[in-house]
Coordinates of C-alpha atoms in Angstrom, one line a residue:
X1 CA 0.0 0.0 0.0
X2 CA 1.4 3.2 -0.9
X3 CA 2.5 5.6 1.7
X4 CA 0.0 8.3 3.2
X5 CA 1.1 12.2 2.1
X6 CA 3.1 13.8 4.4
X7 CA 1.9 17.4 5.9
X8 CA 5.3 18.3 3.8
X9 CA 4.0 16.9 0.5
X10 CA 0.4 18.7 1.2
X11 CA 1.8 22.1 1.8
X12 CA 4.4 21.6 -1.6
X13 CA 1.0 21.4 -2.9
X14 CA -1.0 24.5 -2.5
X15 CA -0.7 27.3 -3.9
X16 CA -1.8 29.8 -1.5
X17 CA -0.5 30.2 1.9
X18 CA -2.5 29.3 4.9
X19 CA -2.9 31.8 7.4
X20 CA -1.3 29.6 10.1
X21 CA 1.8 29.4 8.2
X22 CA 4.7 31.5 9.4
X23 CA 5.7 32.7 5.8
X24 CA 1.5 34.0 5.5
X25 CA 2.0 36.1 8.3
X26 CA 4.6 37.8 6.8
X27 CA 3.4 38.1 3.5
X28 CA 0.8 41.0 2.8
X29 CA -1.9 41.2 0.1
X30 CA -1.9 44.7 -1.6
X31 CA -4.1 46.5 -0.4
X32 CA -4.8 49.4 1.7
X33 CA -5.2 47.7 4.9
X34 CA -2.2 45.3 4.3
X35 CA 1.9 45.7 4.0
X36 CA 4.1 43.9 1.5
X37 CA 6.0 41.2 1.8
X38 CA 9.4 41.3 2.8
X39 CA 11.1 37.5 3.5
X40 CA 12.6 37.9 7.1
X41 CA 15.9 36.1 8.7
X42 CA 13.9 34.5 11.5
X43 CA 11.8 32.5 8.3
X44 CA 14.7 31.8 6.1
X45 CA 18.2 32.1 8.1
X46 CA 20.8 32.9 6.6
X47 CA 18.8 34.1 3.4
X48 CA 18.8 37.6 1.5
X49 CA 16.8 38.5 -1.3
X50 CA 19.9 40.6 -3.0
X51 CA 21.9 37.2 -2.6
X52 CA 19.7 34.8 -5.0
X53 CA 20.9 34.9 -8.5
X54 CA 17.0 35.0 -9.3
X55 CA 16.3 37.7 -6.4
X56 CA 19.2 39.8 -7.5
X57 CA 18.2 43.6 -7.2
X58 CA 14.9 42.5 -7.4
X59 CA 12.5 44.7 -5.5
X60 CA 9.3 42.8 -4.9
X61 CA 7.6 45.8 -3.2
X62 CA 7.6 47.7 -6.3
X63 CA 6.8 44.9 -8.4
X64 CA 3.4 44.3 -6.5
X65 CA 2.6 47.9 -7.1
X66 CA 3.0 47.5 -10.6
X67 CA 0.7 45.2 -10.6
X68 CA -1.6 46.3 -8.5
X69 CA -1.3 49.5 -10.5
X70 CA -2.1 47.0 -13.5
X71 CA -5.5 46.1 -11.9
X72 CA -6.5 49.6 -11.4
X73 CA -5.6 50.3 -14.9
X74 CA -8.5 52.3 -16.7
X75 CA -9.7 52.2 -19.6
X76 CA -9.1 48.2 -19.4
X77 CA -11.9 45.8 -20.9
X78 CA -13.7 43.5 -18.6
X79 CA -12.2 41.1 -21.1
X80 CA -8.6 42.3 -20.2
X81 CA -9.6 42.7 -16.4
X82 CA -10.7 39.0 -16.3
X83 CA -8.1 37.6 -18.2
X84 CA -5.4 39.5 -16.0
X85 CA -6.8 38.1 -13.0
X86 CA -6.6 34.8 -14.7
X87 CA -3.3 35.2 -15.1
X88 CA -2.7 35.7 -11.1
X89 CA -4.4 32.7 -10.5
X90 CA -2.4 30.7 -13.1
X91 CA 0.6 31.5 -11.7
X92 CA -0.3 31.5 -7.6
X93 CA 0.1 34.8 -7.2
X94 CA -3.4 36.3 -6.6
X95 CA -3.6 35.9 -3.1
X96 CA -1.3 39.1 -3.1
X97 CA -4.4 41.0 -4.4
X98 CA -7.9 39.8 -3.4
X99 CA -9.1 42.8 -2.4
X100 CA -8.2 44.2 -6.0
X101 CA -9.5 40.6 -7.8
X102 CA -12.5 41.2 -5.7
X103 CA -13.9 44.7 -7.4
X104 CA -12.8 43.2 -10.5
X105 CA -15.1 40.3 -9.9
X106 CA -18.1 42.4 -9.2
X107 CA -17.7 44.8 -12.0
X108 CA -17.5 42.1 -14.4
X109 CA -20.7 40.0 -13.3
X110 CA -22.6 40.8 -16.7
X111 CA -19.7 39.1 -18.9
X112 CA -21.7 36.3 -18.0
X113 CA -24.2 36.9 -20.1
X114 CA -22.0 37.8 -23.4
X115 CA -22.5 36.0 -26.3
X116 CA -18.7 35.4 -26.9
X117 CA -17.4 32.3 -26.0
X118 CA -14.2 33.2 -24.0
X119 CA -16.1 36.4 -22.2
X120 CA -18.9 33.9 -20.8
X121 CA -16.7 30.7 -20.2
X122 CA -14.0 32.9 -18.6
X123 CA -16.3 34.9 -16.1
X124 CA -18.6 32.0 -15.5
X125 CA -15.1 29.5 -14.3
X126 CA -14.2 32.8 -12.3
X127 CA -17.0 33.3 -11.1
X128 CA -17.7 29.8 -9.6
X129 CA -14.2 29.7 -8.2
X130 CA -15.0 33.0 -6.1
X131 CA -18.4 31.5 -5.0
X132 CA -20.9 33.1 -7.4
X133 CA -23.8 30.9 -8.1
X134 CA -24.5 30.8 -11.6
X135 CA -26.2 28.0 -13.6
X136 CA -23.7 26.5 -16.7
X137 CA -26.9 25.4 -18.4
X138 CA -28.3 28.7 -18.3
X139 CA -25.1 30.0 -19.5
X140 CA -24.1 27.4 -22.2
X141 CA -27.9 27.6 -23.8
X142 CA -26.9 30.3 -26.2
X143 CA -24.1 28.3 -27.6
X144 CA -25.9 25.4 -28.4
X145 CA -28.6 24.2 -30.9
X146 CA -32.4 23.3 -30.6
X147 CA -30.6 19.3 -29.9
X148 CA -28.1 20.9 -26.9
X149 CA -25.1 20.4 -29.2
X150 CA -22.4 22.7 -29.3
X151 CA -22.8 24.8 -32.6
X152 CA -19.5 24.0 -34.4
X153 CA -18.9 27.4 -35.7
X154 CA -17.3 27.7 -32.2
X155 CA -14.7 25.3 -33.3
X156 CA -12.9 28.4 -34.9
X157 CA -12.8 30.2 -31.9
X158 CA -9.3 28.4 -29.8
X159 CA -9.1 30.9 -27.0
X160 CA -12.6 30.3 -26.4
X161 CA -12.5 26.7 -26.4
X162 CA -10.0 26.1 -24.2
X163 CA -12.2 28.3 -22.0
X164 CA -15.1 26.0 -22.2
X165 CA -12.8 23.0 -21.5
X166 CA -11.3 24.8 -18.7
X167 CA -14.9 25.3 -17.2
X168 CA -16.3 21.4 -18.0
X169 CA -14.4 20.4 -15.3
X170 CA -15.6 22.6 -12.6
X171 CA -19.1 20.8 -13.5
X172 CA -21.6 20.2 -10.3
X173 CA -23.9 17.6 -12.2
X174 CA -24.9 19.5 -15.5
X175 CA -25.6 18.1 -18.3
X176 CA -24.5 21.0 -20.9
X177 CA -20.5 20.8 -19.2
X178 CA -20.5 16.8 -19.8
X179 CA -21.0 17.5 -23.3
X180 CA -18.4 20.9 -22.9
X181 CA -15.4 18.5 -22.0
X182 CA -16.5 16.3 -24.7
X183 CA -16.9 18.8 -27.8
X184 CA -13.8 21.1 -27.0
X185 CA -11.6 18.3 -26.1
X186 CA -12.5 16.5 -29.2
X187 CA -11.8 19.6 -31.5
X188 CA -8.8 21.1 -29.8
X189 CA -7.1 17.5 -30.3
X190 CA -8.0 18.0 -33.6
X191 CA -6.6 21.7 -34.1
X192 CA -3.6 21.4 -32.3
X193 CA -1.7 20.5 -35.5
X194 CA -2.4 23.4 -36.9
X195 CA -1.7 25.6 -34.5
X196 CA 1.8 27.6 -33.9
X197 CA 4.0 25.5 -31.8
X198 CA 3.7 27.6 -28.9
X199 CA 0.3 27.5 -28.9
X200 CA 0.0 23.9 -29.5
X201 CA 2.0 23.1 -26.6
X202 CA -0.4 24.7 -24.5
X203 CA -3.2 23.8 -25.6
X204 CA -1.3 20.3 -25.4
X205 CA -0.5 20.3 -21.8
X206 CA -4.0 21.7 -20.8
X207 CA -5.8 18.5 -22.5
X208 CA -3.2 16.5 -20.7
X209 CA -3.2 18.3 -17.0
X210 CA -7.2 20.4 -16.8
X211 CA -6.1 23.0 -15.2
X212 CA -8.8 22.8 -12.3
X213 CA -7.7 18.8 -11.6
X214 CA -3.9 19.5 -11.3
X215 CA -1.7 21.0 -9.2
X216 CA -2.0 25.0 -9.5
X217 CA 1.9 25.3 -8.6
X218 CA 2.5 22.7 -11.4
X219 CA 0.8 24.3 -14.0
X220 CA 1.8 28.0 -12.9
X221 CA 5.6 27.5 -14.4
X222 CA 3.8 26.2 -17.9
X223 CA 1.7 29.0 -17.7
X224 CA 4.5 31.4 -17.0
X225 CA 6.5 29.7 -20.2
X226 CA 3.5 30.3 -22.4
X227 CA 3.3 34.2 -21.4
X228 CA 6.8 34.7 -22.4
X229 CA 6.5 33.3 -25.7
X230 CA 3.9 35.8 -26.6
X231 CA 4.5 39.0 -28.3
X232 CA 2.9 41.1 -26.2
X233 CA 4.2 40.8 -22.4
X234 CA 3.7 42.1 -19.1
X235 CA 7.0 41.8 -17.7
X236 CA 5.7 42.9 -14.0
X237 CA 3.2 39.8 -13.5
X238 CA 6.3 37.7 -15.0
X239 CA 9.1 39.1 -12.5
X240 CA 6.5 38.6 -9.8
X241 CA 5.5 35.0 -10.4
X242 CA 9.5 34.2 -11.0
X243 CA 10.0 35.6 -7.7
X244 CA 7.6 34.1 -6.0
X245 CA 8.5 30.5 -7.6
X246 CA 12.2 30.9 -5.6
X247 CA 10.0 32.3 -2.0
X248 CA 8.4 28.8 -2.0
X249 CA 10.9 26.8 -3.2
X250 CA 13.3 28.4 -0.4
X251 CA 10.2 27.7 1.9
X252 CA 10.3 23.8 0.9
X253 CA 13.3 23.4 1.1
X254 CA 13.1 24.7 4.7
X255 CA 10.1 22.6 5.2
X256 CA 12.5 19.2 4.1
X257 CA 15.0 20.2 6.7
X258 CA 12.2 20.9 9.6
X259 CA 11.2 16.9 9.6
X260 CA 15.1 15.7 9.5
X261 CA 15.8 17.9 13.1
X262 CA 12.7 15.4 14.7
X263 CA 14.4 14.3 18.6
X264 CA 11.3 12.5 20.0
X265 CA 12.0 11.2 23.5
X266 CA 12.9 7.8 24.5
X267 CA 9.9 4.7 24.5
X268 CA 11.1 1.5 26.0
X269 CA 7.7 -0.1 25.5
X270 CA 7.8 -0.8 22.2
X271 CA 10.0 -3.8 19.5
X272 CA 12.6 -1.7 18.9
X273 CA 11.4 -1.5 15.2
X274 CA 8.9 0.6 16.1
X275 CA 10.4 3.1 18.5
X276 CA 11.6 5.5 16.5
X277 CA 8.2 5.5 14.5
X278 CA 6.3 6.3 17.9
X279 CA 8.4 8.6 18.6
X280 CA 8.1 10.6 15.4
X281 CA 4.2 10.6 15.7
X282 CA 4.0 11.3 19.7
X283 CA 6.5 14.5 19.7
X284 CA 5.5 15.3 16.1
X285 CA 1.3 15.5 16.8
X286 CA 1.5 16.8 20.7
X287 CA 3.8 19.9 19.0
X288 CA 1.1 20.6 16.5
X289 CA -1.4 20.3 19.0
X290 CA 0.7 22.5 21.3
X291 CA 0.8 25.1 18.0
X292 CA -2.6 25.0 17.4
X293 CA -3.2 26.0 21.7
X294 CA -0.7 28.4 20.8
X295 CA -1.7 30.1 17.8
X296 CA -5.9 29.9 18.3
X297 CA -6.5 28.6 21.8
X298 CA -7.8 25.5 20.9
X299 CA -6.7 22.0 22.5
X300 CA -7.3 19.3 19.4
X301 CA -5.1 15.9 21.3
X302 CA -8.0 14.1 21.6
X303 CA -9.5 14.9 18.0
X304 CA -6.0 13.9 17.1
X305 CA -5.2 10.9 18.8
X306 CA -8.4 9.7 17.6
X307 CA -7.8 10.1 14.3
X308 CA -4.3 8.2 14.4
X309 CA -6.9 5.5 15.8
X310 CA -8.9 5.2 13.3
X311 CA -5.7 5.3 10.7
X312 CA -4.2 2.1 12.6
X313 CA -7.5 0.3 12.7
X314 CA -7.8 0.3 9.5
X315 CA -4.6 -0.9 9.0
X316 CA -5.2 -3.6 11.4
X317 CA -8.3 -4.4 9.4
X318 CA -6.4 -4.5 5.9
X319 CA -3.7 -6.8 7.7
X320 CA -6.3 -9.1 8.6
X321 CA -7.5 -9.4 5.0
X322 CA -4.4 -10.4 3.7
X323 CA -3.3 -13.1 7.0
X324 CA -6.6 -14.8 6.5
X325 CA -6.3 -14.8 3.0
X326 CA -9.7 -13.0 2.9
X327 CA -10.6 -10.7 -0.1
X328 CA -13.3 -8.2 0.9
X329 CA -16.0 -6.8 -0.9
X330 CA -14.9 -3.6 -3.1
X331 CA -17.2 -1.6 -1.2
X332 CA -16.0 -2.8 1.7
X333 CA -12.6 -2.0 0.7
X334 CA -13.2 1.2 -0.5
X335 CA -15.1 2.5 2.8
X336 CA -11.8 1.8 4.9
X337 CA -9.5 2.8 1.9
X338 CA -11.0 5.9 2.3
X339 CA -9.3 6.1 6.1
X340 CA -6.0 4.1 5.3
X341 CA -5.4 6.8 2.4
X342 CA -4.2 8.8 5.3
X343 CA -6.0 11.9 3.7
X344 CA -8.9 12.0 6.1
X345 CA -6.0 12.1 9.0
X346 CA -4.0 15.2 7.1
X347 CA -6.9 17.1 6.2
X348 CA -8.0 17.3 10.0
X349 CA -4.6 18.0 11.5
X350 CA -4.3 21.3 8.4
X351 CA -8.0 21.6 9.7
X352 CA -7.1 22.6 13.4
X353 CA -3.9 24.3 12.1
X354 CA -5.8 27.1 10.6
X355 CA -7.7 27.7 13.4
X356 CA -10.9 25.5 12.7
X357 CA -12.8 24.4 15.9
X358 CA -15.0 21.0 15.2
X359 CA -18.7 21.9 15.5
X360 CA -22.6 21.3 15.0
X361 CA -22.5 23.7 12.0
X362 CA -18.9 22.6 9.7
X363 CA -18.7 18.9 10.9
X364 CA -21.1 17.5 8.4
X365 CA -19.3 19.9 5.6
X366 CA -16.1 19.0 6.0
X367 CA -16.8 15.1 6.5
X368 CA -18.1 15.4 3.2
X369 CA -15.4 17.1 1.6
X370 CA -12.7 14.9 3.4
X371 CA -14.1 12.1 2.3
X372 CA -14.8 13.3 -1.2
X373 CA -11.0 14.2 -1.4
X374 CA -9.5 10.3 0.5
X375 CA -12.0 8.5 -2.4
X376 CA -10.1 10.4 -5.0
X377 CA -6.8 9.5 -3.8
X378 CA -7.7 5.9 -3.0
X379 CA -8.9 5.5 -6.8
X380 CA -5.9 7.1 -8.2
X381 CA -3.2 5.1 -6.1
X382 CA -5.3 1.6 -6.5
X383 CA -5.5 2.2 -10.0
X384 CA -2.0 2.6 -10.6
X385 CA -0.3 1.3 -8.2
X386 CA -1.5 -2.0 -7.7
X387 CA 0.5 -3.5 -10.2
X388 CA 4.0 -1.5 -8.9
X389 CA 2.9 -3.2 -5.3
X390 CA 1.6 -6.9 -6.3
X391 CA -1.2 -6.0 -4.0
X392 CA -3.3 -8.7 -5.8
X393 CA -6.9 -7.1 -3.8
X394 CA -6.3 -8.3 -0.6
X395 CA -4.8 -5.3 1.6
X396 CA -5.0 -2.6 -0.9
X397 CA -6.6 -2.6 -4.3
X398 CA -9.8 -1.6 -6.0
X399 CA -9.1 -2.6 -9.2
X400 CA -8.4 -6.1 -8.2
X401 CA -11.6 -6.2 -6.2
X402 CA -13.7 -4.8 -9.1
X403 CA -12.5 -7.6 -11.5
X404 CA -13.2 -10.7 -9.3
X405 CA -16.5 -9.0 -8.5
X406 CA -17.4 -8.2 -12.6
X407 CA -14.7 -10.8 -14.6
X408 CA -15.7 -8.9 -18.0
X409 CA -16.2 -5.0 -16.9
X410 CA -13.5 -2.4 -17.7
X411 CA -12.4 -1.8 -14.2
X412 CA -10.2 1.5 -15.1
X413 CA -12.9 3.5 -17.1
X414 CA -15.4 2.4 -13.6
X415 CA -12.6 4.1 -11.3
X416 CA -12.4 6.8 -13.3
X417 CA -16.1 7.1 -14.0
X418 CA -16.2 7.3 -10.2
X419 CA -13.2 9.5 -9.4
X420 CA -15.1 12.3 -12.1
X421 CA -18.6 11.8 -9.6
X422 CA -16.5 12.8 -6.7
X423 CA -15.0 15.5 -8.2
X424 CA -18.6 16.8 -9.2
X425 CA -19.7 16.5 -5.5
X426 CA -16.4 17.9 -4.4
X427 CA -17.1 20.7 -6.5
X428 CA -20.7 21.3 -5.1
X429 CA -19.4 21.4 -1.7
X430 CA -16.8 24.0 -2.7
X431 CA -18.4 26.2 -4.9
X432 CA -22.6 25.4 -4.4
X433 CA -22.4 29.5 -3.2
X434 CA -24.2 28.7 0.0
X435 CA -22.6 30.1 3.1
X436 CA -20.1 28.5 4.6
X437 CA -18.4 28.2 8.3
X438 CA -15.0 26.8 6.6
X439 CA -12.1 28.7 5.6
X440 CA -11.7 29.7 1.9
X441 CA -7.8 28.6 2.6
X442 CA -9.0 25.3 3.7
X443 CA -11.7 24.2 1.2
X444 CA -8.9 25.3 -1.2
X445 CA -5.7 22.9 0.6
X446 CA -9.0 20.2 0.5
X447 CA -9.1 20.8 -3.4
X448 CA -5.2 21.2 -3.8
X449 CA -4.9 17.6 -2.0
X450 CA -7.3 16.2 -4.6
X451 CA -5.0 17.8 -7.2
X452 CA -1.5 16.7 -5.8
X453 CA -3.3 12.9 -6.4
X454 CA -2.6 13.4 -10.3
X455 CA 1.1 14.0 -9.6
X456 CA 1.5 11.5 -6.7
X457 CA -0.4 8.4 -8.8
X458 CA 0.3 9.3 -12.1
X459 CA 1.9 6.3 -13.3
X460 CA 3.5 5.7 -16.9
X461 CA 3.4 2.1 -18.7
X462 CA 6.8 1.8 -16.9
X463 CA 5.5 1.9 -13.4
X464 CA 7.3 5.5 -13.0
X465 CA 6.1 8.8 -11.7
X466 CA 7.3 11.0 -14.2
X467 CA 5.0 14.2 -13.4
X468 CA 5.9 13.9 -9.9
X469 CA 10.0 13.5 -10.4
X470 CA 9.3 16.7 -12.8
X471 CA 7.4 18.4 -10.1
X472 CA 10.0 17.5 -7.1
X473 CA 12.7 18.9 -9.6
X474 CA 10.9 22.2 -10.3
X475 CA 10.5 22.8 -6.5
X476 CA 13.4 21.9 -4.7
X477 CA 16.3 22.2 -7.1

């Protein structure tokens, strides 16, 4: 069985900066209630901007006025205001200005309504990510004909349909965005040979990696590399996502050196195989618990310990499977897959460290989102990996279980048919619009966990992990 994520591997993940993070505390969205960033000695020792080859004389204070400047920038097009915030998201940057992205947002509510492709797909995605509630079928009607069928005229239009495959997969059950994902990916495949080669790399690696599925911090460096190939540039909104590309890789590596200086204290009461695994998981979860006192006055141990619990029953139930030879049911399997993913256990550890309490009102929300996120990962690693592990459906794979169970089904196109429902109700949970007592930082790590899964699980026909090795490189080195 493949190992859980570490909290290391989910905050290499997200984009955006928690607020319990030392490095969010220090850095300031622009905006009139808020300072800039400057990276301080007690977060990275040792460590001057002026000293980076790509920091050198870099001032990133001015360079988030320029583009906070850009934002203000009149007379702009909604069309231009949208796409430049697009552009902040794409390359993790906008949490600098959300105050800014915010007005933009609200001026540009009619764009909706356009009868342009890109100007109703772009502010409808941008909308639902910032918690509008607008119906896609309502939306989508005008582009369709008396059937519901895309009108293929649109086929012309490339900006505009990668737009509409962008938004298919932010889909919440309707019907008009399962035939979106299936008329622009089926015509940009078809276009991309005769497109520019600049262009038909993108359009390339956003068939390959939908941008809402993957890894934001991933795609922002492709993102970036498209941008500079085009002849018109904005080289503000460049130098700022190049700079913040080194913060966070300075910030991971710190991170990878944090969980080698681990001294937990001495256990005598355990094989000596285990003891220095104990010792790991009782200094490392009483000094998160002992942050989370610190930081928000809340005492989580026992939601913790009970967690861990849960975590080692199920593996206790998994190693039962395999000593009695038993094969379980693939529902069974899956219900405790979902805990021994180890998701459910990192999500409520980030869950406390931002300052969540567990109540009445959020518990039933973020169950369902948790568990949305573990099935996900479960999928993606049993599908995969099951092979790699010669798990052979007795401790640890679906796929295994779903042949025995249905000898002539196609067990792959099942696990993805169901990894695409959870999305959809992961997606509802997230962006529905109704009120919510959770964080927008953690429904957004919840999402960025279900997006790391691509990279962690995404297995060639060699058994490697190409997209991940890529990703490790492009972070830490």
């Amino acid at each position: 069985m493949a190992a859980a994520p570490t909290f290391f591997s989910i905050c290499s993940a997200k984009p955006l900066l928690h607020s319990a993070s030392p490095v969010a505390r220090n850095v300031g969205r622009t905006s009139r209630n808020r300072g800039f960033f400057r990276p301080s000695p007690g977060i990275y020792p040792g460590w001057e901007p002026a000293s980076h080859e790509l920091l050198h004389d870099f001032d990133l204070q001015e360079s988030l006025a320029n583009v906070q400047a850009l934002l203000h920038q009149y007379p702009m097009s909604r069309r231009d205001m949208l796409t430049t915030v697009d552009h902040l998201k794409r390359l993790c940057i906008d949490h600098y200005f959300q105050d800014e992205i915010d007005s933009v947002m609200d001026a540009c509510v009619d764009l909706v309504h356009s009868d342009d492709l890109l100007d109703a797909t772009l502010s409808l995605r941008l909308m639902r990510e910032a918690g509008y509630y607008v119906s896609a079928d309502d939306v989508l009607r005008k582009f369709t004909n008396d059937n519901g069928d895309f009108n293929h005229g649109l086929t012309k239009d490339i900006r505009g349909m990668l737009s509409l495959q962008d938004m298919s997969y932010l889909n919440m059950g309707e019907p008009s965005l399962y035939k979106a994902n299936e008329f622009s990916g089926k015509h940009l495949r078809l276009a991309i040979k005769y497109l520019e080669p600049s262009l038909a790399r993108y359009v390339r690696r956003s068939l390959d990696h939908p941008y809402h599925v993957s890894l934001m911090q991933y795609k922002a460096r492709h993102h970036l590399s498209y941008l500079q190939s085009l002849p018109t540039r904005n080289t503000s909104i460049e130098d700022l996502a190049l700079a913040e590309f080194q913060i966070k890789k300075l910030q991971h590596q710190r991170e990878i050196q944090e969980v080698k200086r681990w001294d937990p204290a001495a256990v005598d009461s355990l094989p000596s195989y285990m003891i220095s695994c104990y010792r790991a998981l009782y200094t490392v979860t009483n000094d998160i618990a002992a942050m989370v006192r610190k930081e928000h006055g809340l005492n989580p141990i026992t939601h913790l310990k009970q967690a861990w619990a849960a975590l080692f029953d199920g593996f206790m139930i998994e190693g039962k499977w395999l000593y009695t030879n038993q094969a379980p049911t693939s529902e069974d399997y899956l219900r405790n897959g979902i805990v021994t993913s180890g998701a459910p256990l990192v999500l409520l550890h980030l869950f406390f460290l931002l300052g969540h309490d567990l109540t009445e009102g959020n518990n039933d929300h973020m169950l369902r989102i948790i568990s949305c996120t573990a099935k996900i990962m479960r999928l993606w690693d049993d599908m995969g990996s099951a092979k790699d592990e010669s798990q052979e459906g007795l401790d640890g794979s679906y796929k295994e279980l779903y042949h025995r169970e249905n000898p002539h089904g196609d067990a792959e196109k099942h696990m993805l048919e169901m990894i695409a429902s959870e999305w959809q109700d992961l997606n509802r949970e997230c962006f529905s619009g109704t009120k919510s007592t959770l964080s927008h930082t953690f429904i957004g790590a919840s999402l960025n966990f279900a997006r790391m899964v691509r990279v962690m699980y995404g297995y060639d026909d060699e058994q490697r992990l190409p997209i991940l090795e890529d990703y490790t490189r492009m972070l830490l080195f």
